[in-house]
PDB file of C-alpha atoms in Angstrom:
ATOM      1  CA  UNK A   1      36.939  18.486  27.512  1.00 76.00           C
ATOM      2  CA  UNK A   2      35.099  18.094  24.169  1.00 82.00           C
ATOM      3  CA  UNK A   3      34.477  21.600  23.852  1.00 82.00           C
ATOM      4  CA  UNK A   4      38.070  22.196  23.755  1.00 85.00           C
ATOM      5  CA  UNK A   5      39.359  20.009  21.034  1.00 91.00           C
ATOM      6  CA  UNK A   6      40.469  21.834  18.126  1.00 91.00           C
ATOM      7  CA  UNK A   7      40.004  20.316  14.193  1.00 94.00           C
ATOM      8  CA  UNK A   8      37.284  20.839  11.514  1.00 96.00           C
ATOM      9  CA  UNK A   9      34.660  19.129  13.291  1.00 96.00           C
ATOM     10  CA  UNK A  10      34.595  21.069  16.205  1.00 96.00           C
ATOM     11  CA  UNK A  11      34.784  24.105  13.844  1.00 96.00           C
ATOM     12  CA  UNK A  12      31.754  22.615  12.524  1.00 97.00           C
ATOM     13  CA  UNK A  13      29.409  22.097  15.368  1.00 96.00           C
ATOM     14  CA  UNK A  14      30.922  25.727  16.795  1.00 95.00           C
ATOM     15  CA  UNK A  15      29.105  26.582  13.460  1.00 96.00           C
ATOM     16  CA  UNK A  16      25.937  25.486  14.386  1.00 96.00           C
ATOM     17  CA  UNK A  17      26.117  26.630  17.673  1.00 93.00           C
ATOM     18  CA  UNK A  18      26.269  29.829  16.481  1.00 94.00           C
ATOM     19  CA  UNK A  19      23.674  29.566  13.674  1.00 94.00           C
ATOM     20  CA  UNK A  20      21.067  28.399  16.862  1.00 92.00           C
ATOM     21  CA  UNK A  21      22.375  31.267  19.006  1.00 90.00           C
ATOM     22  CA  UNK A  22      21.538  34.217  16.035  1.00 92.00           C
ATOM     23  CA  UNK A  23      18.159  32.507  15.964  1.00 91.00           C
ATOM     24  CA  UNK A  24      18.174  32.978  19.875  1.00 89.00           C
ATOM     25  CA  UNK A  25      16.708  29.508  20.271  1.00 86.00           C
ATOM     26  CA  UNK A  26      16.964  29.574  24.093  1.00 82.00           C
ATOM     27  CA  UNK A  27      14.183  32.127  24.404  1.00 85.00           C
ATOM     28  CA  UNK A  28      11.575  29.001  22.435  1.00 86.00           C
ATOM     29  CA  UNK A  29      12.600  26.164  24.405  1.00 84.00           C
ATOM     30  CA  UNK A  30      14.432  24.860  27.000  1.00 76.00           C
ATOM     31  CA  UNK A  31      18.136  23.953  25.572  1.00 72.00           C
ATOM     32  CA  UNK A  32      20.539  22.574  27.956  1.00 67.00           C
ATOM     33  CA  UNK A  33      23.908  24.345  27.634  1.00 65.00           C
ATOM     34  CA  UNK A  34      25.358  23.512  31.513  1.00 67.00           C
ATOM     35  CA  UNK A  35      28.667  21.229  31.276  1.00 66.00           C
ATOM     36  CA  UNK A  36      29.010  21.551  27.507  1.00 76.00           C
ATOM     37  CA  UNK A  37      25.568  19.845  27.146  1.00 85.00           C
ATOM     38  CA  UNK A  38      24.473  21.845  23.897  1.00 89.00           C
ATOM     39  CA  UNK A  39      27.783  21.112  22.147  1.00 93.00           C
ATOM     40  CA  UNK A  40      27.831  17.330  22.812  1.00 92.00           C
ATOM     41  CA  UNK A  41      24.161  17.092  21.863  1.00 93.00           C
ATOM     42  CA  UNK A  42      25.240  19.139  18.435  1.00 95.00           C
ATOM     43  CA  UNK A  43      28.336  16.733  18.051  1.00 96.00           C
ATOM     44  CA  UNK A  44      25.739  13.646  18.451  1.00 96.00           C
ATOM     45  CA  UNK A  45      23.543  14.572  15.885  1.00 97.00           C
ATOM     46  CA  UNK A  46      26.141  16.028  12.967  1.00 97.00           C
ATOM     47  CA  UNK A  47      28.034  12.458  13.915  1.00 97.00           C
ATOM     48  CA  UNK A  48      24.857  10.479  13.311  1.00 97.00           C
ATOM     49  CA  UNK A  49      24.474  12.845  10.029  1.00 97.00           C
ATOM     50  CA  UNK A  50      27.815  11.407   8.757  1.00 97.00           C
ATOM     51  CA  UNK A  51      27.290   8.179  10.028  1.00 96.00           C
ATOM     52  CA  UNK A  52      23.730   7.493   9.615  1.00 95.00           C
ATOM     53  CA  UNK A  53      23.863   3.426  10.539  1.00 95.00           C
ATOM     54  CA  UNK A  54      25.900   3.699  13.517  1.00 95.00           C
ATOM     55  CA  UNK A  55      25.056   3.708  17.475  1.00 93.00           C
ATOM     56  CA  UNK A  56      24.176   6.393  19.593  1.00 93.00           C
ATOM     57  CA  UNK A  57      27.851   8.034  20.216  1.00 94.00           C
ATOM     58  CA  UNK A  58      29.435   7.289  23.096  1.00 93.00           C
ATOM     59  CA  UNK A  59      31.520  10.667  24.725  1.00 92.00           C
ATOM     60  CA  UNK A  60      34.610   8.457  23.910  1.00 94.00           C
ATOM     61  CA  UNK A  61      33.561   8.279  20.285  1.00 95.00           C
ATOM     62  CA  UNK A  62      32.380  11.498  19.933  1.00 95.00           C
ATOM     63  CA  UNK A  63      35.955  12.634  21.651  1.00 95.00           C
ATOM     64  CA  UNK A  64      37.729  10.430  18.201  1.00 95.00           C
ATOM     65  CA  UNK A  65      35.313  11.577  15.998  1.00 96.00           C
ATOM     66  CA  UNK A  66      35.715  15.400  16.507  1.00 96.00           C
ATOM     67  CA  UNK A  67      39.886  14.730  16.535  1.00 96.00           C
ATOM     68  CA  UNK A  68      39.838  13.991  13.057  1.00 94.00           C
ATOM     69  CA  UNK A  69      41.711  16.702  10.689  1.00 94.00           C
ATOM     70  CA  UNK A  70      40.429  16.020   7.556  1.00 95.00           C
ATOM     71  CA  UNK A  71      38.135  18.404   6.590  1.00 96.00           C
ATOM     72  CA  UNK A  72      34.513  17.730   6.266  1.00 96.00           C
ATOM     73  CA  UNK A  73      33.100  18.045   2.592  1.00 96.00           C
ATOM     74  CA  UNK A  74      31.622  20.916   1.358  1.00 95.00           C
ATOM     75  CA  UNK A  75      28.638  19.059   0.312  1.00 96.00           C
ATOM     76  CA  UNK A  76      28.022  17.355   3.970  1.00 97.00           C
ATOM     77  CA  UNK A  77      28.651  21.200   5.580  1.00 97.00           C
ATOM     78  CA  UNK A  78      25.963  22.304   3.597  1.00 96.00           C
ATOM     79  CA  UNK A  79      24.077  19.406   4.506  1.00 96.00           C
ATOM     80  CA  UNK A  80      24.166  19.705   7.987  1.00 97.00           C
ATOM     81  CA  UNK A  81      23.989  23.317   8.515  1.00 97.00           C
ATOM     82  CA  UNK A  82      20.717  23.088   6.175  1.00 97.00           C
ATOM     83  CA  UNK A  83      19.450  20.313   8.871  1.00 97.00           C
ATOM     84  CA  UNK A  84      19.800  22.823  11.644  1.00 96.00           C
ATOM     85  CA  UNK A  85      18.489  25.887   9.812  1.00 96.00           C
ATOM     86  CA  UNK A  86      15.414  24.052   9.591  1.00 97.00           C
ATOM     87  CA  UNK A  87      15.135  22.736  12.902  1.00 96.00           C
ATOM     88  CA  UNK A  88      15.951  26.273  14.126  1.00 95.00           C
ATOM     89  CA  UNK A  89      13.145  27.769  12.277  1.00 96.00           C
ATOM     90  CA  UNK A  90      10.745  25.375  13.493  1.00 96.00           C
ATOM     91  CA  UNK A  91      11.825  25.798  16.740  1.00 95.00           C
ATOM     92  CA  UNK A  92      10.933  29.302  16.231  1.00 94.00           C
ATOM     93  CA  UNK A  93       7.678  29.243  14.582  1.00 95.00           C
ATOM     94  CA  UNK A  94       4.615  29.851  17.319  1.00 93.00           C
ATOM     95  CA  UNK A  95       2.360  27.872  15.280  1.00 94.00           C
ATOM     96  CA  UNK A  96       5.097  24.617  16.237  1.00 94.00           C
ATOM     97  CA  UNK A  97       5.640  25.522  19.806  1.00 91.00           C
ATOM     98  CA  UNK A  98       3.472  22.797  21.332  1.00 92.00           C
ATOM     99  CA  UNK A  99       5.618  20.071  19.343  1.00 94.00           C
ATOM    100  CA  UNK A 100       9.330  21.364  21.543  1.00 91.00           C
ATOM    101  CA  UNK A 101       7.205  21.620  24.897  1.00 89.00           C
ATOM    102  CA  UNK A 102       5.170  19.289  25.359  1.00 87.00           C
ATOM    103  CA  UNK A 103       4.262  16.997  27.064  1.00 87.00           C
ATOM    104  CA  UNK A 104       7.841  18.009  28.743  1.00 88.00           C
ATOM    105  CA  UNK A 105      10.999  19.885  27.551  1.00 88.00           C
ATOM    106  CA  UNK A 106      12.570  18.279  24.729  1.00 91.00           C
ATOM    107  CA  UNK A 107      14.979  15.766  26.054  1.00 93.00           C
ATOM    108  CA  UNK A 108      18.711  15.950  24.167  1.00 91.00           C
ATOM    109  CA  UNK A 109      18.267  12.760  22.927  1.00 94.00           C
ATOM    110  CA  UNK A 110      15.151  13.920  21.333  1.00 95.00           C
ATOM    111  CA  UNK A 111      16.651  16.827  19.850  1.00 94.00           C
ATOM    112  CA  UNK A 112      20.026  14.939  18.096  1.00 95.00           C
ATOM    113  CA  UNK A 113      16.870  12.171  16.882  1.00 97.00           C
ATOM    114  CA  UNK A 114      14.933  15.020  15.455  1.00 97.00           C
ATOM    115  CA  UNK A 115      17.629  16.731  13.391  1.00 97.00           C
ATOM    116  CA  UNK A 116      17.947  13.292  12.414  1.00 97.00           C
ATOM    117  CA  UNK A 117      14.250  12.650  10.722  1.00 98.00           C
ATOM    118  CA  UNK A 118      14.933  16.422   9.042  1.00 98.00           C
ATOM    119  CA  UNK A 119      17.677  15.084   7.567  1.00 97.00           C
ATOM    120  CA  UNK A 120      16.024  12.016   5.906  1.00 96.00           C
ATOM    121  CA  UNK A 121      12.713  14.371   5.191  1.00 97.00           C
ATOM    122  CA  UNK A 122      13.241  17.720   4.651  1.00 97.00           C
ATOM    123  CA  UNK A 123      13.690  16.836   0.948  1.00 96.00           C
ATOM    124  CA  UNK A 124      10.035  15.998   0.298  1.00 94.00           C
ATOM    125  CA  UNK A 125       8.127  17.263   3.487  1.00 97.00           C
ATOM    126  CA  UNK A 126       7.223  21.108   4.279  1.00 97.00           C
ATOM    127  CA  UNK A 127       7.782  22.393   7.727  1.00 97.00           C
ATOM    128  CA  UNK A 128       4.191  21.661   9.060  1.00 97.00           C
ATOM    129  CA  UNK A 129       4.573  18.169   8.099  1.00 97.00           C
ATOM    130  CA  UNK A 130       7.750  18.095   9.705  1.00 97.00           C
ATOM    131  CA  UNK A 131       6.992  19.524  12.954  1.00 97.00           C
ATOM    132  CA  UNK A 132       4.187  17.095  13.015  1.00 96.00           C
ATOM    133  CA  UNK A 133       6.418  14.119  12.396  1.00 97.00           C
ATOM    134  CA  UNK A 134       8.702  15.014  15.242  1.00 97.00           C
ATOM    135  CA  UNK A 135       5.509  15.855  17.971  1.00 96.00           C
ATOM    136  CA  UNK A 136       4.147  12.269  16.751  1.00 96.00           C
ATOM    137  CA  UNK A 137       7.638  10.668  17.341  1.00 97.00           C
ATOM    138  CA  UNK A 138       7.957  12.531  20.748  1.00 96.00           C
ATOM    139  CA  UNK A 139       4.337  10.949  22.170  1.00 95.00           C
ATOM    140  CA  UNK A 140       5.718   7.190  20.206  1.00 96.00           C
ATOM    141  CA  UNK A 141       8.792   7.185  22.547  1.00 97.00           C
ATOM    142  CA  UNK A 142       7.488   8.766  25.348  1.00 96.00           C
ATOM    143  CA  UNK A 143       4.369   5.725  25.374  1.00 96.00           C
ATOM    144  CA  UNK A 144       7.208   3.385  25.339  1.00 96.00           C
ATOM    145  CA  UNK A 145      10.039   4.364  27.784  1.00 96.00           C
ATOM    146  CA  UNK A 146       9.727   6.228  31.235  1.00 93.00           C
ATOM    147  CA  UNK A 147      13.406   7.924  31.191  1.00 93.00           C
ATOM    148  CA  UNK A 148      14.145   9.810  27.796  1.00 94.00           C
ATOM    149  CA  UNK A 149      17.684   9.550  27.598  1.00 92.00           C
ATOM    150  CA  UNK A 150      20.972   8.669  25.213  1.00 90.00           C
ATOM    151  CA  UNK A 151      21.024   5.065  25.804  1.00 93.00           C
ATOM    152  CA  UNK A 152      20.530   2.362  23.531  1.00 93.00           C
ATOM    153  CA  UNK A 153      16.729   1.292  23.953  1.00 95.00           C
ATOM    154  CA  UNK A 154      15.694   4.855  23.438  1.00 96.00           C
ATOM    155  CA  UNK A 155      17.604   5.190  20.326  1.00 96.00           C
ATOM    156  CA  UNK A 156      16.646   2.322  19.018  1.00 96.00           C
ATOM    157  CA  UNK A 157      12.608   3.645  18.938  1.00 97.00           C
ATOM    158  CA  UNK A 158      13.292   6.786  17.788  1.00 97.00           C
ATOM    159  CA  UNK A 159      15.731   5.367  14.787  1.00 96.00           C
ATOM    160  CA  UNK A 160      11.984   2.512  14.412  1.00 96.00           C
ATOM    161  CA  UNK A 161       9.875   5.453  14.136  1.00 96.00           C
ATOM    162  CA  UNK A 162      12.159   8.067  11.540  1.00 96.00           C
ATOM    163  CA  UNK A 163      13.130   4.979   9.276  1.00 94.00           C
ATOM    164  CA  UNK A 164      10.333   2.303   9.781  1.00 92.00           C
ATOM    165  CA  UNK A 165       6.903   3.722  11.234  1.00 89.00           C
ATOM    166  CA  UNK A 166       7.569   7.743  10.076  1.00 93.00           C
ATOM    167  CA  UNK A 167       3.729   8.955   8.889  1.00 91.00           C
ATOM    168  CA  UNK A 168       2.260   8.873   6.282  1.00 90.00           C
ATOM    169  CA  UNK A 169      -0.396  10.681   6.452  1.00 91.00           C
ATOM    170  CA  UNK A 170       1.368  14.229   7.920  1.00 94.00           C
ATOM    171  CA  UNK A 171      -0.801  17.525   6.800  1.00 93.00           C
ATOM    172  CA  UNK A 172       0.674  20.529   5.422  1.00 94.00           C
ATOM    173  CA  UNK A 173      -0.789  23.871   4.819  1.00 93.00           C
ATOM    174  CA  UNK A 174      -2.035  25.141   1.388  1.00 94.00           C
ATOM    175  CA  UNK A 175       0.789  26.380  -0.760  1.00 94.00           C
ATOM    176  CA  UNK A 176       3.892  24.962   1.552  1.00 95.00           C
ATOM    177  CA  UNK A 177       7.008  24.787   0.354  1.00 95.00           C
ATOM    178  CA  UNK A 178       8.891  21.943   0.848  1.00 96.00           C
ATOM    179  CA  UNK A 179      11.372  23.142   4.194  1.00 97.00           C
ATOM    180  CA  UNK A 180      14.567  22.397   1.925  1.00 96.00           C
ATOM    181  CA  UNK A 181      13.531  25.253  -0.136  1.00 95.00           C
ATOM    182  CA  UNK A 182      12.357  27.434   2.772  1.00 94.00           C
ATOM    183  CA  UNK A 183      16.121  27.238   4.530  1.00 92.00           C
ATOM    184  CA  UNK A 184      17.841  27.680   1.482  1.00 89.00           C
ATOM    185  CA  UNK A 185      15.850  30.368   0.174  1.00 87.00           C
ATOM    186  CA  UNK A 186      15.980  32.964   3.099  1.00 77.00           C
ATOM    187  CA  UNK A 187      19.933  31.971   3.558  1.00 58.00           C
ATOM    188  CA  UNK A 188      19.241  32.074   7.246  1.00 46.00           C
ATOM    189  CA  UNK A 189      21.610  28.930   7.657  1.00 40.00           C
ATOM    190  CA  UNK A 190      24.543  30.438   6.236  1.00 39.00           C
ATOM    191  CA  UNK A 191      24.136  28.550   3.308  1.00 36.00           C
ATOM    192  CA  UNK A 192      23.182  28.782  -0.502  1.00 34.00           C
ATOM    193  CA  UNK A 193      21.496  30.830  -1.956  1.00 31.00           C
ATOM    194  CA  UNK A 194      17.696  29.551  -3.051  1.00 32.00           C
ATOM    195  CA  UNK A 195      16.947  26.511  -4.895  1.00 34.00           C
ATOM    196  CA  UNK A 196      13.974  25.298  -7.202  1.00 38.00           C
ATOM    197  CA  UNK A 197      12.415  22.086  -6.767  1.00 38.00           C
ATOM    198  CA  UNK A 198      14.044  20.656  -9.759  1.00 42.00           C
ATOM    199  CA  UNK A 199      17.548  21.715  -7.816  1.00 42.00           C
ATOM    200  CA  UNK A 200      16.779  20.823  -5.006  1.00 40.00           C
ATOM    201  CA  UNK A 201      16.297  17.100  -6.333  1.00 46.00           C
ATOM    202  CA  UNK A 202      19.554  17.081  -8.282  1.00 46.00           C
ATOM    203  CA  UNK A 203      21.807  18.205  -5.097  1.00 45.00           C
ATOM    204  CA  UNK A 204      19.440  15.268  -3.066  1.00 45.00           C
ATOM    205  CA  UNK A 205      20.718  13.104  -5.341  1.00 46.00           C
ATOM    206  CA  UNK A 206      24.441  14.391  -5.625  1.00 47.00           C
ATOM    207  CA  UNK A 207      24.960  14.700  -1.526  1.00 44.00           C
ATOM    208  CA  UNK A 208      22.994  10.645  -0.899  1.00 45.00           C
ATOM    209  CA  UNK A 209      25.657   9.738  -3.710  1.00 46.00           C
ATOM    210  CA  UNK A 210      28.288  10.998  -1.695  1.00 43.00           C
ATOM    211  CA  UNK A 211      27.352   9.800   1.864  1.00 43.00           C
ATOM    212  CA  UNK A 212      27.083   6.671   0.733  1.00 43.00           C
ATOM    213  CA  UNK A 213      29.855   6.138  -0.795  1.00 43.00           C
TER     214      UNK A 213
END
């Protein structure tokens, strides 16, 4: 049913399927696509993009969130589909591959979290770092819950580790770029067109400015 609700935000996430698909992501891990699975997990995280203090969506929220017709800024588009270019890439990076499989296939829930902490990082952290980040929060919640699923406990330790007990102390390799830079710069995403570090500050600055408005 979600799949077939027409609007801007299901344009969106349609988007980013598609962005995931060229970058044949299936063929580096295990994603879920039976019963619409990959599109609702999508629709979770671009929703928790938009609405960074809210709950876990619900399908009944995510069902009135993706009805909307107003159109989603051109700011937050570029936003988003720069959150996924970079999850996509580390997705497909070898040297990364032990942070998506194990200990396990990465859960949904762990995926929608993940594009999450890219969001909030990819600003100031390089892709090694990243990837680190999300392998560390992977073993946090996996020490603390049995069942890795969409519910609220869950959330609520992978939302403790991104905004309260993220790393500090993540390595990167010699030279790195920060992954902002990286997406942007090889236009893989489907969006801009390369960036400098002084840039990629001042659009930081204008897109927070705008989400929190």
């Amino acid at each position: 049913r979600m799949q077939a609700i027409s609007g801007p935000y299901p344009k969106l996430v349609r988007d980013i399927l598609a962005l995931m698909a060229n970058f044949k992501l299936g063929d580096f891990m295990e994603w879920t696509t039976q019963r619409g699975r990959d599109f609702q997990t999508i629709a979770s995280a671009t929703y928790l993009l938009e609405k960074p203090e809210a709950a876990i969506p619900t399908s009944t929220v995510l069902d009135k969130w993706l009805s909307k017709r107003t159109e989603p800024s051109k700011i937050f588009r570029e936003r988003v589909m720069n959150c996924f270019g970079v999850f996509c890439r580390l997705v497909t990076d070898v040297r990364f591959a032990v942070t998506f499989s194990k200990p396990a296939r990465m859960a949904p829930v762990e995926s929608t979290w993940s594009i999450f902490l890219i969001n909030k990082y990819m600003f100031d952290h390089t892709p090694t770092q990243l990837a680190g980040a999300i392998r560390k929060m992977r073993d946090d919640v996996r020490s603390k819950h049995a069942d890795i699923r969409a519910n609220t406990k869950v959330s609520k330790t992978l939302r403790l580790f991104i905004n309260g007990t993220f790393p500090s102390d993540l390595k990167k390799q010699p030279g790195e770029r920060l992954a902002i830079q990286i997406v942007r710069d090889n236009d893989g995403s489907g969006t801009g067109s390369g960036t400098n570090a002084k840039s990629s500050g001042k659009r930081r600055r204008d897109v927070e400015s705008e989400l929190s408005e």
